Amino acid sequence: MDVLGGNHRPEAPWKRMSKEELDNQYSPSRWVVRLGAEEAMRTYSQMGNEVTKRARATGRSLLDVPYGESEGEKLDIYLPEAVSEAMPFLVFFHGGYWQSGRNKGHWDLEGKEPLMEPDTAPALCTGTLDRMVDQVTQSIVFVQTRYPSNQGIYLCGHSAGAHLAAMMLLANWTKHGVTPNLKGFFLLSGVYDLEPIMHTSENAPLLPTLEDAQRNSPLWHLKTAPTRPMDPACLILVTVGQHDSPEFHRQSREFYQTLCQGGWKASFEELHDTDHFEILWNLTQEDYVLTQIILRTIFQES
């Protein structure tokens, strides 16, 4: 029998998994429920392209706006018809396990508020996860600097994008000379502890050492060196799809619980009858529960 006391913590369940089990747990396409893996990827990519075309046709958009000096450091800005700098801004970070996907054709909220969608360089060599985190930080500094009268900047990320958004809870804004007006985080089916990822086939090259994984794990930082909330009123919504894998569920719940223990204003939602990829498609529907939560949060706070 186990006796818990002091700093002893139960062993994480993933540590008892084989490499094959970890590959399965951290491969979202294997958990889709209504389409095959390849069909799901193809279908949702096409849907994303269609929604993006509609958004560009019905509102004003600024494409490939540079927020840094590198070729890949650009963002797309989607604006409603009535443009004002004194508005809330939503910044979206796409997924793709840090290695694939670009900001074209991913997501929008039907022009309800300005949407920023930064691109980051693909992670093809050691150290580029650190680079991506730095790029995300740069993109937020850019938004705050370009729109200093904003009524709040809200970060939304899906999968690996949720991880990048969550890392902003730890950012040293003083180093950048700008403190962004961050009001909320919407983290969709994310990964927050990267140690299990370093043992999977696809993502092992991203995290060659334990130090790399820990340095880029918001959950690890919040547990070992808790960070005081930048703003006690800043809202953090952690969501996971009902049909996401058990490991995605565990990570989401553990991250939410750690946020609560650290004094952050966090909430948790399990999205009914939804898999990892359907979350994005559903989010293009104005009456979808998560879309409504995000809209209410932004406009009630602003």
PDB file of C-alpha atoms in Angstrom:
ATOM      1  CA  MET A   1       0.000   0.000   0.000  1.00  0.00           C
ATOM      2  CA  ASP A   2       1.093   3.591  -0.658  1.00  0.00           C
ATOM      3  CA  VAL A   3       1.385   6.059   2.174  1.00  0.00           C
ATOM      4  CA  LEU A   4       1.228   9.643   0.950  1.00  0.00           C
ATOM      5  CA  GLY A   5       2.948  12.307   2.965  1.00  0.00           C
ATOM      6  CA  GLY A   6       5.373  15.188   2.717  1.00  0.00           C
ATOM      7  CA  ASN A   7       6.224  15.940  -0.889  1.00  0.00           C
ATOM      8  CA  HIS A   8       5.445  12.443  -2.173  1.00  0.00           C
ATOM      9  CA  ARG A   9       3.218  12.402  -5.235  1.00  0.00           C
ATOM     10  CA  PRO A  10       1.680   9.416  -7.011  1.00  0.00           C
ATOM     11  CA  GLU A  11       3.529   8.380 -10.139  1.00  0.00           C
ATOM     12  CA  ALA A  12       2.072   9.929 -13.271  1.00  0.00           C
ATOM     13  CA  PRO A  13       0.043   7.315 -15.198  1.00  0.00           C
ATOM     14  CA  TRP A  14       1.914   7.958 -18.459  1.00  0.00           C
ATOM     15  CA  LYS A  15       5.143   6.658 -16.885  1.00  0.00           C
ATOM     16  CA  ARG A  16       3.625   3.173 -16.797  1.00  0.00           C
ATOM     17  CA  MET A  17       2.799   3.272 -20.521  1.00  0.00           C
ATOM     18  CA  SER A  18       4.801   1.667 -23.276  1.00  0.00           C
ATOM     19  CA  LYS A  19       6.132   3.767 -26.138  1.00  0.00           C
ATOM     20  CA  GLU A  20       3.332   2.383 -28.344  1.00  0.00           C
ATOM     21  CA  GLU A  21       0.699   3.405 -25.780  1.00  0.00           C
ATOM     22  CA  LEU A  22       2.144   6.910 -25.547  1.00  0.00           C
ATOM     23  CA  ASP A  23       2.149   7.219 -29.333  1.00  0.00           C
ATOM     24  CA  ASN A  24      -1.517   6.279 -29.296  1.00  0.00           C
ATOM     25  CA  GLN A  25      -2.444   8.642 -26.440  1.00  0.00           C
ATOM     26  CA  TYR A  26      -0.720  11.603 -28.041  1.00  0.00           C
ATOM     27  CA  SER A  27      -1.959  11.039 -31.602  1.00  0.00           C
ATOM     28  CA  PRO A  28      -5.298  12.929 -31.685  1.00  0.00           C
ATOM     29  CA  SER A  29      -6.192  11.652 -35.162  1.00  0.00           C
ATOM     30  CA  ARG A  30      -6.504   8.133 -33.707  1.00  0.00           C
ATOM     31  CA  TRP A  31      -9.344   9.303 -31.448  1.00  0.00           C
ATOM     32  CA  VAL A  32     -11.726  10.821 -33.996  1.00  0.00           C
ATOM     33  CA  VAL A  33     -15.182   9.331 -33.701  1.00  0.00           C
ATOM     34  CA  ARG A  34     -17.074  10.174 -36.888  1.00  0.00           C
ATOM     35  CA  LEU A  35     -14.385  10.098 -39.573  1.00  0.00           C
ATOM     36  CA  GLY A  36     -11.251   8.125 -40.299  1.00  0.00           C
ATOM     37  CA  ALA A  37      -7.965   9.772 -39.343  1.00  0.00           C
ATOM     38  CA  GLU A  38      -6.947  10.861 -42.849  1.00  0.00           C
ATOM     39  CA  GLU A  39     -10.485  11.845 -43.807  1.00  0.00           C
ATOM     40  CA  ALA A  40     -10.820  13.912 -40.636  1.00  0.00           C
ATOM     41  CA  MET A  41      -7.632  15.856 -41.337  1.00  0.00           C
ATOM     42  CA  ARG A  42      -8.642  16.490 -44.948  1.00  0.00           C
ATOM     43  CA  THR A  43     -12.243  17.416 -44.111  1.00  0.00           C
ATOM     44  CA  TYR A  44     -11.453  19.872 -41.330  1.00  0.00           C
ATOM     45  CA  SER A  45      -8.696  21.485 -43.375  1.00  0.00           C
ATOM     46  CA  GLN A  46     -11.187  22.108 -46.168  1.00  0.00           C
ATOM     47  CA  MET A  47     -13.753  23.446 -43.718  1.00  0.00           C
ATOM     48  CA  GLY A  48     -11.170  25.815 -42.281  1.00  0.00           C
ATOM     49  CA  ASN A  49     -10.313  27.145 -45.725  1.00  0.00           C
ATOM     50  CA  GLU A  50     -13.979  27.765 -46.487  1.00  0.00           C
ATOM     51  CA  VAL A  51     -14.611  29.594 -43.222  1.00  0.00           C
ATOM     52  CA  THR A  52     -11.530  31.750 -43.702  1.00  0.00           C
ATOM     53  CA  LYS A  53     -12.633  32.708 -47.221  1.00  0.00           C
ATOM     54  CA  ARG A  54     -16.024  33.710 -45.839  1.00  0.00           C
ATOM     55  CA  ALA A  55     -14.435  35.808 -43.104  1.00  0.00           C
ATOM     56  CA  ARG A  56     -12.221  37.609 -45.600  1.00  0.00           C
ATOM     57  CA  ALA A  57     -15.211  38.277 -47.856  1.00  0.00           C
ATOM     58  CA  THR A  58     -17.406  39.730 -45.108  1.00  0.00           C
ATOM     59  CA  GLY A  59     -14.953  41.866 -43.120  1.00  0.00           C
ATOM     60  CA  ARG A  60     -11.686  43.693 -43.360  1.00  0.00           C
ATOM     61  CA  SER A  61      -8.463  41.708 -43.139  1.00  0.00           C
ATOM     62  CA  LEU A  62      -4.776  42.590 -42.994  1.00  0.00           C
ATOM     63  CA  LEU A  63      -2.721  39.608 -44.114  1.00  0.00           C
ATOM     64  CA  ASP A  64       0.907  38.696 -43.469  1.00  0.00           C
ATOM     65  CA  VAL A  65       1.529  41.623 -41.137  1.00  0.00           C
ATOM     66  CA  PRO A  66       5.102  41.261 -39.811  1.00  0.00           C
ATOM     67  CA  TYR A  67       5.517  41.187 -36.035  1.00  0.00           C
ATOM     68  CA  GLY A  68       9.213  40.243 -36.211  1.00  0.00           C
ATOM     69  CA  GLU A  69      12.136  40.242 -38.584  1.00  0.00           C
ATOM     70  CA  SER A  70      12.048  36.605 -39.764  1.00  0.00           C
ATOM     71  CA  GLU A  71      10.061  35.550 -42.819  1.00  0.00           C
ATOM     72  CA  GLY A  72       7.737  33.337 -40.773  1.00  0.00           C
ATOM     73  CA  GLU A  73       7.006  35.970 -38.145  1.00  0.00           C
ATOM     74  CA  LYS A  74       3.762  37.303 -39.544  1.00  0.00           C
ATOM     75  CA  LEU A  75       0.158  37.420 -38.464  1.00  0.00           C
ATOM     76  CA  ASP A  76      -3.219  37.835 -40.101  1.00  0.00           C
ATOM     77  CA  ILE A  77      -5.588  40.393 -38.631  1.00  0.00           C
ATOM     78  CA  TYR A  78      -9.354  40.088 -39.118  1.00  0.00           C
ATOM     79  CA  LEU A  79     -11.335  43.213 -38.280  1.00  0.00           C
ATOM     80  CA  PRO A  80     -15.075  43.902 -38.002  1.00  0.00           C
ATOM     81  CA  GLU A  81     -16.688  46.611 -40.079  1.00  0.00           C
ATOM     82  CA  ALA A  82     -16.679  49.166 -37.262  1.00  0.00           C
ATOM     83  CA  VAL A  83     -12.984  49.355 -36.425  1.00  0.00           C
ATOM     84  CA  SER A  84     -11.790  51.009 -33.234  1.00  0.00           C
ATOM     85  CA  GLU A  85      -8.534  50.665 -31.361  1.00  0.00           C
ATOM     86  CA  ALA A  86     -10.522  50.729 -28.123  1.00  0.00           C
ATOM     87  CA  MET A  87     -11.809  47.196 -28.682  1.00  0.00           C
ATOM     88  CA  PRO A  88     -10.970  43.777 -27.281  1.00  0.00           C
ATOM     89  CA  PHE A  89      -8.595  41.701 -29.406  1.00  0.00           C
ATOM     90  CA  LEU A  90      -8.490  37.931 -29.720  1.00  0.00           C
ATOM     91  CA  VAL A  91      -5.205  36.250 -30.671  1.00  0.00           C
ATOM     92  CA  PHE A  92      -5.400  32.669 -31.929  1.00  0.00           C
ATOM     93  CA  PHE A  93      -2.515  30.161 -32.008  1.00  0.00           C
ATOM     94  CA  HIS A  94      -3.013  27.167 -34.285  1.00  0.00           C
ATOM     95  CA  GLY A  95      -2.032  23.593 -33.500  1.00  0.00           C
ATOM     96  CA  GLY A  96      -0.057  21.034 -35.482  1.00  0.00           C
ATOM     97  CA  TYR A  97       2.264  19.690 -32.776  1.00  0.00           C
ATOM     98  CA  TRP A  98       4.641  22.625 -33.338  1.00  0.00           C
ATOM     99  CA  GLN A  99       5.745  21.016 -36.603  1.00  0.00           C
ATOM    100  CA  SER A 100       2.955  21.555 -39.123  1.00  0.00           C
ATOM    101  CA  GLY A 101       0.117  23.881 -39.937  1.00  0.00           C
ATOM    102  CA  ARG A 102       0.187  27.559 -40.754  1.00  0.00           C
ATOM    103  CA  ASN A 103      -2.087  30.425 -39.896  1.00  0.00           C
ATOM    104  CA  LYS A 104      -3.963  30.214 -43.188  1.00  0.00           C
ATOM    105  CA  GLY A 105      -7.406  28.686 -43.062  1.00  0.00           C
ATOM    106  CA  HIS A 106      -7.799  27.922 -39.407  1.00  0.00           C
ATOM    107  CA  TRP A 107     -10.387  29.857 -37.456  1.00  0.00           C
ATOM    108  CA  ASP A 108     -12.531  32.919 -36.896  1.00  0.00           C
ATOM    109  CA  LEU A 109     -15.456  34.113 -34.802  1.00  0.00           C
ATOM    110  CA  GLU A 110     -17.523  35.498 -37.660  1.00  0.00           C
ATOM    111  CA  GLY A 111     -16.036  38.998 -37.404  1.00  0.00           C
ATOM    112  CA  LYS A 112     -17.394  39.650 -33.936  1.00  0.00           C
ATOM    113  CA  GLU A 113     -14.124  41.205 -32.802  1.00  0.00           C
ATOM    114  CA  PRO A 114     -10.608  41.682 -34.159  1.00  0.00           C
ATOM    115  CA  LEU A 115      -8.811  38.370 -34.508  1.00  0.00           C
ATOM    116  CA  MET A 116      -5.046  38.025 -34.720  1.00  0.00           C
ATOM    117  CA  GLU A 117      -3.588  34.742 -35.947  1.00  0.00           C
ATOM    118  CA  PRO A 118       0.220  34.658 -35.724  1.00  0.00           C
ATOM    119  CA  ASP A 119       2.413  32.222 -37.577  1.00  0.00           C
ATOM    120  CA  THR A 120       5.459  30.624 -36.018  1.00  0.00           C
ATOM    121  CA  ALA A 121       8.394  28.908 -37.637  1.00  0.00           C
ATOM    122  CA  PRO A 122       8.152  25.108 -37.946  1.00  0.00           C
ATOM    123  CA  ALA A 123      10.071  23.199 -35.284  1.00  0.00           C
ATOM    124  CA  LEU A 124      12.650  21.388 -37.357  1.00  0.00           C
ATOM    125  CA  CYS A 125      15.720  21.488 -35.144  1.00  0.00           C
ATOM    126  CA  THR A 126      16.780  21.468 -31.510  1.00  0.00           C
ATOM    127  CA  GLY A 127      15.842  24.573 -29.577  1.00  0.00           C
ATOM    128  CA  THR A 128      13.051  25.789 -31.803  1.00  0.00           C
ATOM    129  CA  LEU A 129      10.358  25.285 -29.160  1.00  0.00           C
ATOM    130  CA  ASP A 130      12.119  27.977 -27.142  1.00  0.00           C
ATOM    131  CA  ARG A 131      12.142  30.071 -30.301  1.00  0.00           C
ATOM    132  CA  MET A 132       8.399  29.572 -30.808  1.00  0.00           C
ATOM    133  CA  VAL A 133       7.631  30.666 -27.269  1.00  0.00           C
ATOM    134  CA  ASP A 134       9.710  33.777 -27.897  1.00  0.00           C
ATOM    135  CA  GLN A 135       7.852  34.402 -31.172  1.00  0.00           C
ATOM    136  CA  VAL A 136       4.488  34.143 -29.439  1.00  0.00           C
ATOM    137  CA  THR A 137       5.701  36.645 -26.856  1.00  0.00           C
ATOM    138  CA  GLN A 138       6.826  38.980 -29.645  1.00  0.00           C
ATOM    139  CA  SER A 139       3.458  38.737 -31.372  1.00  0.00           C
ATOM    140  CA  ILE A 140       1.590  39.770 -28.222  1.00  0.00           C
ATOM    141  CA  VAL A 141       3.978  42.653 -27.624  1.00  0.00           C
ATOM    142  CA  PHE A 142       3.292  43.708 -31.212  1.00  0.00           C
ATOM    143  CA  VAL A 143      -0.487  43.697 -30.693  1.00  0.00           C
ATOM    144  CA  GLN A 144      -0.224  45.721 -27.489  1.00  0.00           C
ATOM    145  CA  THR A 145       2.128  48.221 -29.111  1.00  0.00           C
ATOM    146  CA  ARG A 146       0.067  48.593 -32.277  1.00  0.00           C
ATOM    147  CA  TYR A 147      -3.248  48.878 -30.419  1.00  0.00           C
ATOM    148  CA  PRO A 148      -2.324  50.437 -27.046  1.00  0.00           C
ATOM    149  CA  SER A 149      -5.906  51.537 -26.338  1.00  0.00           C
ATOM    150  CA  ASN A 150      -7.301  47.998 -26.544  1.00  0.00           C
ATOM    151  CA  GLN A 151      -9.946  46.913 -24.073  1.00  0.00           C
ATOM    152  CA  GLY A 152      -8.238  43.611 -23.452  1.00  0.00           C
ATOM    153  CA  ILE A 153      -6.172  41.000 -25.270  1.00  0.00           C
ATOM    154  CA  TYR A 154      -7.505  37.441 -25.128  1.00  0.00           C
ATOM    155  CA  LEU A 155      -5.386  34.460 -26.124  1.00  0.00           C
ATOM    156  CA  CYS A 156      -6.909  31.340 -27.648  1.00  0.00           C
ATOM    157  CA  GLY A 157      -4.948  28.259 -28.691  1.00  0.00           C
ATOM    158  CA  HIS A 158      -5.784  24.780 -29.895  1.00  0.00           C
ATOM    159  CA  SER A 159      -3.662  21.705 -29.095  1.00  0.00           C
ATOM    160  CA  ALA A 160       0.007  22.773 -29.409  1.00  0.00           C
ATOM    161  CA  GLY A 161      -1.338  26.312 -29.777  1.00  0.00           C
ATOM    162  CA  ALA A 162      -2.924  26.001 -26.331  1.00  0.00           C
ATOM    163  CA  HIS A 163       0.498  25.078 -24.975  1.00  0.00           C
ATOM    164  CA  LEU A 164       2.054  28.181 -26.551  1.00  0.00           C
ATOM    165  CA  ALA A 165      -0.719  30.389 -25.187  1.00  0.00           C
ATOM    166  CA  ALA A 166      -0.334  28.867 -21.709  1.00  0.00           C
ATOM    167  CA  MET A 167       3.390  29.641 -21.741  1.00  0.00           C
ATOM    168  CA  MET A 168       2.422  33.315 -21.779  1.00  0.00           C
ATOM    169  CA  LEU A 169       1.318  32.931 -18.162  1.00  0.00           C
ATOM    170  CA  LEU A 170       5.042  32.714 -17.404  1.00  0.00           C
ATOM    171  CA  ALA A 171       6.331  35.437 -19.732  1.00  0.00           C
ATOM    172  CA  ASN A 172       8.697  38.102 -18.406  1.00  0.00           C
ATOM    173  CA  TRP A 173       7.056  41.152 -19.951  1.00  0.00           C
ATOM    174  CA  THR A 174       9.431  43.522 -18.183  1.00  0.00           C
ATOM    175  CA  LYS A 175      12.212  42.213 -20.411  1.00  0.00           C
ATOM    176  CA  HIS A 176      10.228  43.344 -23.450  1.00  0.00           C
ATOM    177  CA  GLY A 177       9.375  46.763 -22.064  1.00  0.00           C
ATOM    178  CA  VAL A 178       5.636  46.222 -22.651  1.00  0.00           C
ATOM    179  CA  THR A 179       3.014  44.777 -20.342  1.00  0.00           C
ATOM    180  CA  PRO A 180       0.113  43.558 -22.505  1.00  0.00           C
ATOM    181  CA  ASN A 181      -3.444  44.068 -21.344  1.00  0.00           C
ATOM    182  CA  LEU A 182      -4.126  40.339 -21.063  1.00  0.00           C
ATOM    183  CA  LYS A 183      -7.678  39.658 -19.896  1.00  0.00           C
ATOM    184  CA  GLY A 184      -8.290  36.001 -20.688  1.00  0.00           C
ATOM    185  CA  PHE A 185      -7.005  32.676 -21.993  1.00  0.00           C
ATOM    186  CA  PHE A 186      -9.055  30.062 -23.873  1.00  0.00           C
ATOM    187  CA  LEU A 187      -7.046  26.824 -23.943  1.00  0.00           C
ATOM    188  CA  LEU A 188      -8.549  24.134 -26.187  1.00  0.00           C
ATOM    189  CA  SER A 189      -7.394  20.499 -25.893  1.00  0.00           C
ATOM    190  CA  GLY A 190      -3.859  21.453 -24.991  1.00  0.00           C
ATOM    191  CA  VAL A 191      -0.740  19.775 -23.644  1.00  0.00           C
ATOM    192  CA  TYR A 192       0.893  21.433 -20.647  1.00  0.00           C
ATOM    193  CA  ASP A 193       3.471  18.885 -19.478  1.00  0.00           C
ATOM    194  CA  LEU A 194       5.847  18.022 -22.327  1.00  0.00           C
ATOM    195  CA  GLU A 195       7.779  15.255 -20.594  1.00  0.00           C
ATOM    196  CA  PRO A 196       5.514  12.483 -21.988  1.00  0.00           C
ATOM    197  CA  ILE A 197       5.822  14.048 -25.450  1.00  0.00           C
ATOM    198  CA  MET A 198       9.584  13.482 -25.490  1.00  0.00           C
ATOM    199  CA  HIS A 199       8.927   9.727 -25.396  1.00  0.00           C
ATOM    200  CA  THR A 200       6.685   9.654 -28.476  1.00  0.00           C
ATOM    201  CA  SER A 201       7.919   8.830 -31.973  1.00  0.00           C
ATOM    202  CA  GLU A 202       6.686  11.952 -33.738  1.00  0.00           C
ATOM    203  CA  ASN A 203       7.755  14.544 -31.219  1.00  0.00           C
ATOM    204  CA  ALA A 204      10.907  13.108 -29.645  1.00  0.00           C
ATOM    205  CA  PRO A 205      13.187  15.275 -31.866  1.00  0.00           C
ATOM    206  CA  LEU A 206      11.574  18.408 -30.409  1.00  0.00           C
ATOM    207  CA  LEU A 207      12.608  17.615 -26.843  1.00  0.00           C
ATOM    208  CA  PRO A 208      15.964  15.852 -26.719  1.00  0.00           C
ATOM    209  CA  THR A 209      16.449  16.309 -22.956  1.00  0.00           C
ATOM    210  CA  LEU A 210      14.344  16.435 -19.810  1.00  0.00           C
ATOM    211  CA  GLU A 211      15.516  20.011 -19.272  1.00  0.00           C
ATOM    212  CA  ASP A 212      14.086  20.980 -22.686  1.00  0.00           C
ATOM    213  CA  ALA A 213      10.741  19.434 -21.762  1.00  0.00           C
ATOM    214  CA  GLN A 214      10.566  21.037 -18.330  1.00  0.00           C
ATOM    215  CA  ARG A 215      11.654  24.459 -19.548  1.00  0.00           C
ATOM    216  CA  ASN A 216       8.770  24.442 -22.033  1.00  0.00           C
ATOM    217  CA  SER A 217       6.131  22.948 -19.720  1.00  0.00           C
ATOM    218  CA  PRO A 218       3.786  25.494 -18.116  1.00  0.00           C
ATOM    219  CA  LEU A 219       2.432  22.797 -15.775  1.00  0.00           C
ATOM    220  CA  TRP A 220       5.922  22.001 -14.480  1.00  0.00           C
ATOM    221  CA  HIS A 221       6.680  25.682 -13.857  1.00  0.00           C
ATOM    222  CA  LEU A 222       3.415  26.324 -12.035  1.00  0.00           C
ATOM    223  CA  LYS A 223       3.950  23.298  -9.795  1.00  0.00           C
ATOM    224  CA  THR A 224       7.615  23.816  -8.958  1.00  0.00           C
ATOM    225  CA  ALA A 225       7.778  27.609  -8.874  1.00  0.00           C
ATOM    226  CA  PRO A 226       4.224  28.963  -8.711  1.00  0.00           C
ATOM    227  CA  THR A 227       3.713  32.249 -10.521  1.00  0.00           C
ATOM    228  CA  ARG A 228       1.412  34.849  -9.013  1.00  0.00           C
ATOM    229  CA  PRO A 229      -1.441  35.828 -11.337  1.00  0.00           C
ATOM    230  CA  MET A 230      -0.515  38.887 -13.408  1.00  0.00           C
ATOM    231  CA  ASP A 231      -4.055  40.087 -12.859  1.00  0.00           C
ATOM    232  CA  PRO A 232      -6.316  38.302 -10.351  1.00  0.00           C
ATOM    233  CA  ALA A 233      -9.263  39.057 -12.638  1.00  0.00           C
ATOM    234  CA  CYS A 234      -7.632  37.432 -15.696  1.00  0.00           C
ATOM    235  CA  LEU A 235      -9.820  34.526 -16.779  1.00  0.00           C
ATOM    236  CA  ILE A 236      -8.472  31.144 -17.892  1.00  0.00           C
ATOM    237  CA  LEU A 237     -10.773  28.586 -19.513  1.00  0.00           C
ATOM    238  CA  VAL A 238      -9.340  25.081 -19.941  1.00  0.00           C
ATOM    239  CA  THR A 239     -11.339  22.820 -22.253  1.00  0.00           C
ATOM    240  CA  VAL A 240     -11.029  19.287 -23.568  1.00  0.00           C
ATOM    241  CA  GLY A 241     -13.209  17.297 -25.947  1.00  0.00           C
ATOM    242  CA  GLN A 242     -15.173  14.364 -24.571  1.00  0.00           C
ATOM    243  CA  HIS A 243     -13.525  12.143 -27.183  1.00  0.00           C
ATOM    244  CA  ASP A 244      -9.992  13.388 -26.638  1.00  0.00           C
ATOM    245  CA  SER A 245      -7.609  10.704 -25.367  1.00  0.00           C
ATOM    246  CA  PRO A 246      -7.333   9.967 -21.614  1.00  0.00           C
ATOM    247  CA  GLU A 247      -3.916  11.661 -21.551  1.00  0.00           C
ATOM    248  CA  PHE A 248      -5.337  14.868 -23.015  1.00  0.00           C
ATOM    249  CA  HIS A 249      -8.058  14.706 -20.363  1.00  0.00           C
ATOM    250  CA  ARG A 250      -5.516  14.146 -17.591  1.00  0.00           C
ATOM    251  CA  GLN A 251      -3.308  17.006 -18.718  1.00  0.00           C
ATOM    252  CA  SER A 252      -6.215  19.437 -19.021  1.00  0.00           C
ATOM    253  CA  ARG A 253      -7.680  18.607 -15.612  1.00  0.00           C
ATOM    254  CA  GLU A 254      -4.296  18.663 -13.893  1.00  0.00           C
ATOM    255  CA  PHE A 255      -3.437  22.010 -15.419  1.00  0.00           C
ATOM    256  CA  TYR A 256      -6.798  23.445 -14.372  1.00  0.00           C
ATOM    257  CA  GLN A 257      -6.380  22.149 -10.814  1.00  0.00           C
ATOM    258  CA  THR A 258      -2.858  23.572 -10.604  1.00  0.00           C
ATOM    259  CA  LEU A 259      -4.104  26.967 -11.773  1.00  0.00           C
ATOM    260  CA  CYS A 260      -6.797  26.975  -9.097  1.00  0.00           C
ATOM    261  CA  GLN A 261      -4.296  26.022  -6.401  1.00  0.00           C
ATOM    262  CA  GLY A 262      -2.067  28.891  -7.536  1.00  0.00           C
ATOM    263  CA  GLY A 263      -4.805  31.483  -7.169  1.00  0.00           C
ATOM    264  CA  TRP A 264      -5.654  31.913 -10.849  1.00  0.00           C
ATOM    265  CA  LYS A 265      -9.268  32.524 -11.877  1.00  0.00           C
ATOM    266  CA  ALA A 266      -9.735  29.309 -13.864  1.00  0.00           C
ATOM    267  CA  SER A 267     -12.660  27.242 -15.107  1.00  0.00           C
ATOM    268  CA  PHE A 268     -12.917  23.893 -16.844  1.00  0.00           C
ATOM    269  CA  GLU A 269     -15.223  22.597 -19.576  1.00  0.00           C
ATOM    270  CA  GLU A 270     -15.474  19.123 -21.072  1.00  0.00           C
ATOM    271  CA  LEU A 271     -17.094  19.601 -24.466  1.00  0.00           C
ATOM    272  CA  HIS A 272     -19.825  17.019 -24.950  1.00  0.00           C
ATOM    273  CA  ASP A 273     -19.613  14.575 -27.880  1.00  0.00           C
ATOM    274  CA  THR A 274     -16.647  16.400 -29.423  1.00  0.00           C
ATOM    275  CA  ASP A 275     -13.273  15.120 -30.572  1.00  0.00           C
ATOM    276  CA  HIS A 276      -9.955  16.937 -30.859  1.00  0.00           C
ATOM    277  CA  PHE A 277     -10.574  18.352 -34.335  1.00  0.00           C
ATOM    278  CA  GLU A 278     -14.316  18.988 -34.118  1.00  0.00           C
ATOM    279  CA  ILE A 279     -13.648  21.662 -31.521  1.00  0.00           C
ATOM    280  CA  LEU A 280     -12.294  23.979 -34.202  1.00  0.00           C
ATOM    281  CA  TRP A 281     -15.114  23.347 -36.634  1.00  0.00           C
ATOM    282  CA  ASN A 282     -17.765  23.799 -33.943  1.00  0.00           C
ATOM    283  CA  LEU A 283     -16.146  27.061 -32.940  1.00  0.00           C
ATOM    284  CA  THR A 284     -17.133  28.572 -36.306  1.00  0.00           C
ATOM    285  CA  GLN A 285     -20.797  28.127 -35.315  1.00  0.00           C
ATOM    286  CA  GLU A 286     -22.106  31.148 -33.450  1.00  0.00           C
ATOM    287  CA  ASP A 287     -24.600  29.152 -31.363  1.00  0.00           C
ATOM    288  CA  TYR A 288     -22.008  26.565 -30.236  1.00  0.00           C
ATOM    289  CA  VAL A 289     -21.594  26.462 -26.459  1.00  0.00           C
ATOM    290  CA  LEU A 290     -17.869  27.251 -26.514  1.00  0.00           C
ATOM    291  CA  THR A 291     -18.314  30.100 -29.006  1.00  0.00           C
ATOM    292  CA  GLN A 292     -20.925  31.627 -26.718  1.00  0.00           C
ATOM    293  CA  ILE A 293     -18.699  31.255 -23.647  1.00  0.00           C
ATOM    294  CA  ILE A 294     -15.863  33.054 -25.422  1.00  0.00           C
ATOM    295  CA  LEU A 295     -18.087  35.857 -26.735  1.00  0.00           C
ATOM    296  CA  ARG A 296     -19.733  36.403 -23.346  1.00  0.00           C
ATOM    297  CA  THR A 297     -16.373  36.446 -21.597  1.00  0.00           C
ATOM    298  CA  ILE A 298     -14.860  38.985 -23.973  1.00  0.00           C
ATOM    299  CA  PHE A 299     -17.774  41.381 -24.208  1.00  0.00           C
ATOM    300  CA  GLN A 300     -18.839  41.253 -20.566  1.00  0.00           C
ATOM    301  CA  GLU A 301     -15.307  42.008 -19.470  1.00  0.00           C
ATOM    302  CA  SER A 302     -14.629  44.735 -22.032  1.00  0.00           C
TER     303      SER A 302
END
